[in-house]
Short mmCIF file of C-alpha atoms in Angstrom, two decimals:
data_model
loop_
_atom_site.label_atom_id
_atom_site.label_comp_id
_atom_site.label_asym_id
_atom_site.label_seq_id
_atom_site.Cartn_x
_atom_site.Cartn_y
_atom_site.Cartn_z
CA UNK A 1273 -3.89 -17.80 -4.57
CA UNK A 1274 -2.00 -18.98 -1.50
CA UNK A 1275 -0.07 -21.46 -3.68
CA UNK A 1276 0.48 -18.69 -6.26
CA UNK A 1277 1.85 -16.36 -3.59
CA UNK A 1278 4.22 -19.02 -2.24
CA UNK A 1279 5.43 -19.82 -5.76
CA UNK A 1280 6.03 -16.13 -6.46
CA UNK A 1281 8.03 -15.79 -3.23
CA UNK A 1282 10.28 -18.74 -4.19
CA UNK A 1283 10.69 -17.35 -7.72
CA UNK A 1284 11.54 -13.85 -6.52
CA UNK A 1285 14.03 -15.10 -3.92
CA UNK A 1286 15.78 -17.26 -6.55
CA UNK A 1287 16.16 -14.71 -9.33
CA UNK A 1288 18.70 -11.89 -9.38
CA UNK A 1289 22.33 -11.24 -10.23
CA UNK A 1290 22.99 -14.72 -8.81
CA UNK A 1291 20.37 -17.25 -9.92
CA UNK A 1292 19.37 -19.81 -7.28
CA UNK A 1293 17.30 -22.85 -8.29
CA UNK A 1294 13.91 -23.33 -6.56
CA UNK A 1295 15.19 -26.47 -4.84
CA UNK A 1296 18.17 -24.57 -3.41
CA UNK A 1297 15.85 -21.76 -2.29
CA UNK A 1298 13.66 -24.20 -0.39
CA UNK A 1299 16.77 -25.80 1.10
CA UNK A 1300 18.08 -22.42 2.21
CA UNK A 1301 14.74 -21.57 3.76
CA UNK A 1302 14.79 -24.86 5.66
CA UNK A 1303 18.33 -24.25 6.86
CA UNK A 1304 17.32 -20.88 8.30
CA UNK A 1305 14.14 -22.19 9.94
CA UNK A 1306 15.86 -25.21 11.43
CA UNK A 1307 18.71 -23.13 12.88
CA UNK A 1308 21.46 -24.67 10.73
CA UNK A 1309 24.56 -22.65 9.90
CA UNK A 1310 24.10 -20.44 6.84
CA UNK A 1311 26.67 -20.47 4.06
CA UNK A 1312 26.89 -19.69 0.36
CA UNK A 1313 23.50 -19.05 -1.22
CA UNK A 1314 21.82 -19.40 2.16
CA UNK A 1315 23.25 -16.00 3.13
CA UNK A 1316 21.95 -14.41 -0.09
CA UNK A 1317 18.48 -15.83 0.57
CA UNK A 1318 18.17 -14.87 4.23
CA UNK A 1319 20.13 -11.64 4.46
CA UNK A 1320 19.42 -9.95 1.12
CA UNK A 1321 16.47 -11.28 -0.85
CA UNK A 1322 13.98 -12.76 1.63
CA UNK A 1323 13.47 -9.56 3.67
CA UNK A 1324 12.90 -7.59 0.49
CA UNK A 1325 10.40 -10.13 -0.85
CA UNK A 1326 8.50 -10.38 2.43
CA UNK A 1327 8.30 -6.59 2.62
CA UNK A 1328 6.78 -6.65 -0.84
CA UNK A 1329 4.20 -9.20 0.31
CA UNK A 1330 3.28 -7.13 3.40
CA UNK A 1331 3.12 -3.77 1.56
CA UNK A 1332 1.28 -5.16 -1.45
CA UNK A 1333 -1.31 -6.86 0.74
CA UNK A 1334 -1.68 -3.73 2.85
CA UNK A 1335 -2.22 -1.39 -0.10
CA UNK A 1336 -4.70 -3.75 -1.78
CA UNK A 1337 -6.80 -4.25 1.37
CA UNK A 1338 -6.83 -0.55 2.21
CA UNK A 1339 -7.72 0.36 -1.36
CA UNK A 1340 -10.63 -2.11 -1.35
CA UNK A 1341 -11.88 -0.77 1.98
CA UNK A 1342 -11.71 2.85 0.85
CA UNK A 1343 -13.55 2.04 -2.37
CA UNK A 1344 -16.25 0.40 -0.28
CA UNK A 1345 -16.57 2.99 2.46
CA UNK A 1346 -16.65 5.92 0.01
CA UNK A 1347 -18.58 3.99 -2.66
CA UNK A 1348 -16.10 5.38 -5.16
CA UNK A 1349 -14.24 3.11 -7.62
CA UNK A 1350 -11.42 5.66 -7.96
CA UNK A 1351 -10.59 5.66 -4.23
CA UNK A 1352 -7.15 4.37 -3.28
CA UNK A 1353 -5.12 4.18 -0.04
CA UNK A 1354 -3.61 7.63 -0.69
CA UNK A 1355 -6.95 9.39 -0.95
CA UNK A 1356 -6.73 11.35 2.32
CA UNK A 1357 -3.22 12.71 1.98
CA UNK A 1358 -1.17 9.80 3.36
CA UNK A 1359 1.22 9.71 0.39
CA UNK A 1360 1.77 13.46 0.29
CA UNK A 1361 2.34 13.56 4.04
CA UNK A 1362 4.81 10.70 3.93
CA UNK A 1363 6.54 12.31 0.94
CA UNK A 1364 6.93 15.62 2.78
CA UNK A 1365 8.26 13.90 5.92
CA UNK A 1366 10.81 11.96 3.89
CA UNK A 1367 11.76 15.05 1.90
CA UNK A 1368 12.39 17.04 5.06
CA UNK A 1369 14.61 14.29 6.44
CA UNK A 1370 16.55 13.78 3.18
CA UNK A 1371 17.10 17.47 2.44
CA UNK A 1372 18.12 18.13 6.06
CA UNK A 1373 20.60 15.26 5.89
CA UNK A 1374 19.12 13.20 8.73
CA UNK A 1375 20.36 9.64 9.29
CA UNK A 1376 18.57 7.16 7.03
CA UNK A 1377 17.05 5.33 9.99
CA UNK A 1378 15.10 8.43 11.07
CA UNK A 1379 13.55 9.14 7.68
CA UNK A 1380 10.83 6.42 7.84
CA UNK A 1381 9.79 7.72 11.26
CA UNK A 1382 9.50 11.28 9.91
CA UNK A 1383 7.47 9.98 6.96
CA UNK A 1384 5.17 7.96 9.23
CA UNK A 1385 4.49 10.87 11.61
CA UNK A 1386 3.87 13.34 8.78
CA UNK A 1387 1.53 10.87 7.00
CA UNK A 1388 -0.55 10.44 10.16
CA UNK A 1389 -0.54 14.20 10.70
CA UNK A 1390 -1.83 14.74 7.15
CA UNK A 1391 -4.75 12.34 7.76
CA UNK A 1392 -5.52 14.09 11.06
CA UNK A 1393 -5.70 17.46 9.29
CA UNK A 1394 -7.93 15.95 6.59
CA UNK A 1395 -10.32 14.57 9.20
CA UNK A 1396 -10.38 17.90 11.03
CA UNK A 1397 -11.16 19.83 7.87
CA UNK A 1398 -13.84 17.37 6.72
CA UNK A 1399 -15.65 17.09 10.06
CA UNK A 1400 -19.18 18.38 10.12
CA UNK A 1401 -20.38 18.15 13.72
CA UNK A 1402 -20.09 14.47 14.51
CA UNK A 1403 -20.27 13.46 10.88
CA UNK A 1404 -17.58 12.88 8.24
CA UNK A 1405 -19.39 13.21 4.89
CA UNK A 1406 -17.59 11.24 2.14
CA UNK A 1407 -17.53 14.18 -0.27
CA UNK A 1408 -15.95 16.48 2.34
CA UNK A 1409 -13.38 13.82 3.21
CA UNK A 1410 -12.38 13.38 -0.41
CA UNK A 1411 -12.17 17.12 -1.10
CA UNK A 1412 -10.25 17.75 2.12
CA UNK A 1413 -7.85 14.94 1.21
CA UNK A 1414 -7.24 16.43 -2.22
CA UNK A 1415 -6.54 19.90 -0.77
CA UNK A 1416 -4.22 18.60 1.98
CA UNK A 1417 -2.38 16.39 -0.48
CA UNK A 1418 -1.90 19.26 -2.95
CA UNK A 1419 -0.55 21.63 -0.29
CA UNK A 1420 1.86 19.03 1.11
CA UNK A 1421 3.05 18.10 -2.39
CA UNK A 1422 3.74 21.78 -3.10
CA UNK A 1423 5.77 21.96 0.15
CA UNK A 1424 7.77 18.91 -0.92
CA UNK A 1425 8.48 20.45 -4.34
CA UNK A 1426 9.69 23.65 -2.69
CA UNK A 1427 12.09 21.70 -0.45
CA UNK A 1428 13.39 19.66 -3.37
CA UNK A 1429 14.19 22.84 -5.30
CA UNK A 1430 15.98 24.23 -2.26
CA UNK A 1431 18.09 21.09 -1.89
CA UNK A 1432 18.74 20.12 -5.49
CA UNK A 1433 21.76 17.95 -4.62
CA UNK A 1434 19.42 15.53 -2.82
CA UNK A 1435 16.64 15.61 -5.39
CA UNK A 1436 17.59 12.16 -6.75
CA UNK A 1437 17.11 10.58 -3.31
CA UNK A 1438 13.71 12.21 -2.89
CA UNK A 1439 12.66 11.11 -6.38
CA UNK A 1440 13.71 7.52 -5.64
CA UNK A 1441 11.55 7.57 -2.51
CA UNK A 1442 8.50 8.95 -4.32
CA UNK A 1443 8.76 6.18 -6.92
CA UNK A 1444 8.92 3.42 -4.32
CA UNK A 1445 11.83 1.16 -3.51
CA UNK A 1446 12.01 -2.14 -1.62
CA UNK A 1447 15.77 -2.41 -2.02
CA UNK A 1448 16.70 -1.13 1.44
CA UNK A 1449 14.23 -3.34 3.32
CA UNK A 1450 15.75 -5.45 6.06
CA UNK A 1451 14.38 -7.74 8.74
CA UNK A 1452 14.06 -4.85 11.17
CA UNK A 1453 11.96 -2.88 8.66
CA UNK A 1454 9.71 -5.88 8.03
CA UNK A 1455 9.27 -6.34 11.76
CA UNK A 1456 8.32 -2.67 12.17
CA UNK A 1457 5.77 -2.51 9.36
CA UNK A 1458 4.15 -5.90 9.97
CA UNK A 1459 2.29 -5.04 13.22
CA UNK A 1460 0.78 -1.87 11.70
CA UNK A 1461 -0.26 -3.73 8.57
CA UNK A 1462 -1.63 -6.72 10.47
CA UNK A 1463 -3.72 -4.62 12.88
CA UNK A 1464 -4.99 -2.19 10.24
CA UNK A 1465 -5.84 -4.83 7.64
CA UNK A 1466 -7.23 -7.19 10.29
CA UNK A 1467 -9.69 -4.51 11.45
CA UNK A 1468 -10.74 -3.81 7.86
CA UNK A 1469 -11.35 -7.48 7.10
CA UNK A 1470 -13.43 -7.86 10.26
CA UNK A 1471 -15.53 -4.88 9.09
CA UNK A 1472 -16.29 -6.60 5.78
CA UNK A 1473 -19.94 -7.35 6.59
CA UNK A 1474 -20.57 -3.74 7.67
CA UNK A 1475 -18.94 -2.48 4.45
CA UNK A 1476 -21.32 -4.70 2.46
CA UNK A 1477 -24.28 -3.10 4.26
CA UNK A 1478 -22.93 0.37 3.60
CA UNK A 1479 -23.19 -0.26 -0.17
CA UNK A 1480 -26.98 0.03 0.24
CA UNK A 1481 -26.62 3.68 1.20
CA UNK A 1482 -26.21 5.50 4.49
CA UNK A 1483 -29.93 5.65 5.31
CA UNK A 1484 -30.49 1.95 4.71
CA UNK A 1485 -27.36 1.02 6.62
CA UNK A 1486 -28.50 3.10 9.61
CA UNK A 1487 -31.91 1.43 9.52
CA UNK A 1488 -30.16 -1.94 9.71
CA UNK A 1489 -28.28 -0.88 12.81
CA UNK A 1490 -24.91 0.06 11.30
CA UNK A 1491 -23.26 3.09 13.02
CA UNK A 1492 -22.31 4.69 9.71
CA UNK A 1493 -20.18 7.57 10.95
CA UNK A 1494 -18.24 5.44 13.43
CA UNK A 1495 -17.73 2.80 10.77
CA UNK A 1496 -16.41 5.36 8.29
CA UNK A 1497 -14.08 6.88 10.85
CA UNK A 1498 -12.80 3.45 11.96
CA UNK A 1499 -12.10 2.41 8.37
CA UNK A 1500 -10.27 5.66 7.68
CA UNK A 1501 -8.15 5.34 10.81
CA UNK A 1502 -7.30 1.66 10.32
CA UNK A 1503 -6.48 2.06 6.63
CA UNK A 1504 -4.50 5.26 7.19
CA UNK A 1505 -2.32 3.73 9.92
CA UNK A 1506 -1.55 0.65 7.82
CA UNK A 1507 -0.88 2.66 4.67
CA UNK A 1508 1.23 5.24 6.47
CA UNK A 1509 3.49 2.56 7.90
CA UNK A 1510 3.91 0.86 4.51
CA UNK A 1511 4.60 4.09 2.63
CA UNK A 1512 6.99 5.33 5.30
CA UNK A 1513 9.38 2.40 4.74
CA UNK A 1514 9.14 1.70 1.00
CA UNK A 1515 7.95 4.96 -0.54
CA UNK A 1516 4.92 5.74 -2.65
CA UNK A 1517 3.91 2.76 -4.82
CA UNK A 1518 1.00 3.57 -7.09
CA UNK A 1519 -1.89 1.59 -8.59
CA UNK A 1520 -1.68 -1.52 -6.39
CA UNK A 1521 -4.43 -0.29 -4.08
CA UNK A 1522 -6.50 0.89 -7.03
CA UNK A 1523 -6.21 -1.97 -9.49
CA UNK A 1524 -6.16 -5.11 -7.32
CA UNK A 1525 -9.63 -4.58 -5.73
CA UNK A 1526 -11.11 -4.06 -9.21
CA UNK A 1527 -9.58 -7.31 -10.46
CA UNK A 1528 -10.95 -9.16 -7.43
CA UNK A 1529 -14.44 -7.73 -8.00
CA UNK A 1530 -14.39 -8.92 -11.60
CA UNK A 1531 -13.37 -12.46 -10.64
CA UNK A 1532 -14.86 -13.01 -7.17
CA UNK A 1533 -17.66 -10.49 -6.74
CA UNK A 1534 -18.26 -7.56 -4.43
CA UNK A 1535 -18.66 -9.28 -1.03
CA UNK A 1536 -16.08 -7.51 1.14
CA UNK A 1537 -15.67 -10.56 3.37
CA UNK A 1538 -14.22 -12.27 0.32
CA UNK A 1539 -12.85 -9.26 -1.55
CA UNK A 1540 -10.49 -7.97 1.16
CA UNK A 1541 -8.67 -11.27 2.05
CA UNK A 1542 -8.27 -12.19 -1.65
CA UNK A 1543 -7.04 -8.64 -2.36
CA UNK A 1544 -4.35 -9.19 0.29
CA UNK A 1545 -3.07 -12.36 -1.42
CA UNK A 1546 -3.24 -10.91 -4.93
CA UNK A 1547 -1.74 -7.57 -3.88
CA UNK A 1548 1.21 -9.27 -2.20
CA UNK A 1549 1.91 -11.46 -5.23
CA UNK A 1550 1.57 -8.52 -7.64
CA UNK A 1551 4.02 -6.28 -5.79
CA UNK A 1552 6.61 -9.05 -5.41
CA UNK A 1553 6.42 -9.71 -9.17
CA UNK A 1554 6.62 -5.96 -9.95
CA UNK A 1555 9.68 -5.65 -7.72
CA UNK A 1556 11.27 -8.68 -9.37
CA UNK A 1557 10.73 -7.04 -12.79
CA UNK A 1558 12.15 -3.75 -11.45
CA UNK A 1559 15.40 -5.23 -10.10
CA UNK A 1560 16.06 -7.49 -13.08
CA UNK A 1561 15.46 -4.82 -15.77
CA UNK A 1562 16.45 -1.19 -16.42
CA UNK A 1563 13.21 0.07 -14.80
CA UNK A 1564 14.91 -0.13 -11.35
CA UNK A 1565 12.03 1.40 -9.30
CA UNK A 1566 9.02 -0.73 -8.37
CA UNK A 1567 6.72 2.27 -8.52
CA UNK A 1568 7.60 2.74 -12.18
CA UNK A 1569 6.66 -0.89 -12.91
CA UNK A 1570 3.31 -0.74 -11.07
CA UNK A 1571 2.41 2.48 -12.89
CA UNK A 1572 3.37 1.11 -16.31
CA UNK A 1573 1.33 -2.03 -15.67
CA UNK A 1574 -1.55 -0.44 -13.79
CA UNK A 1575 -2.19 2.58 -16.00
CA UNK A 1576 -2.98 0.68 -19.25
CA UNK A 1577 -4.91 -1.98 -17.31
CA UNK A 1578 -7.09 0.64 -15.66
CA UNK A 1579 -7.77 2.33 -19.00
CA UNK A 1580 -8.79 -1.05 -20.41
CA UNK A 1581 -11.04 -1.59 -17.43
CA UNK A 1582 -12.75 1.78 -17.91
CA UNK A 1583 -13.24 1.06 -21.60
CA UNK A 1584 -14.63 -2.43 -20.82
CA UNK A 1585 -17.14 -1.04 -18.28
CA UNK A 1586 -18.10 1.69 -20.75
CA UNK A 1587 -19.01 -0.90 -23.37
CA UNK A 1588 -20.97 -2.90 -20.78
#
């Protein structure tokens, strides 16, 4: 999978309105790393395509890991990174910024803050003493997400002239990603996903049920809260900068379970590699076809696949 991911990166960097051969791509990458002067295709590789591709790797890995962790901590195969209102919060923050005409650089910050605020409200509503029951978390996330989505729709209708920009954000877009954006998202994704991967053994124990996990010494409520916080921070940062990209966090963990089993110490790292490769390929398809938005591609690919998966498990 590491080799696959590297091959996908080289392929995605080379294809576009100007086709660059794999050998030239590798040469351009070496020129940039070695500090040589950039010229010709080197500029296309380093200034335009490579930041976009690397952002796809980071975001795809982030969504896949967070989706796998949420499915494990809630013991729910339909859980995804947006379960607790992150996407709706980010969408509302971006909508406010776009409709109000804020500078583009401030919109990701507004989306990030609103996404984290949405998760905070969800946790507050779901709290039961010192406990965060999974069912209450899921229901609170659905309610918060619905309310925030309604607010976004209201703002879109009030600012119809900017509706296209808001729609483009809600469908996901890696096209505006630069080195600064990658550098901003990467620490959030690395810390959040790193924490989740380190919690893999505890997530395995949690699959036995809360009572059994407690008897084995796992602090279930603290574990659940830590997973929610780590996954929400990583997802919020990713969504704030590239928009709402569906199905990656839902489909990839299922594929990994089919091929490599349910051990979270294996599932989460492999999901990161596969999620990064999948999103880069989806973005490549989006920018070289009429589909244009990466979120459209992931939905068109993920929807039928998930239906096939449900049908397959039903026959089993």
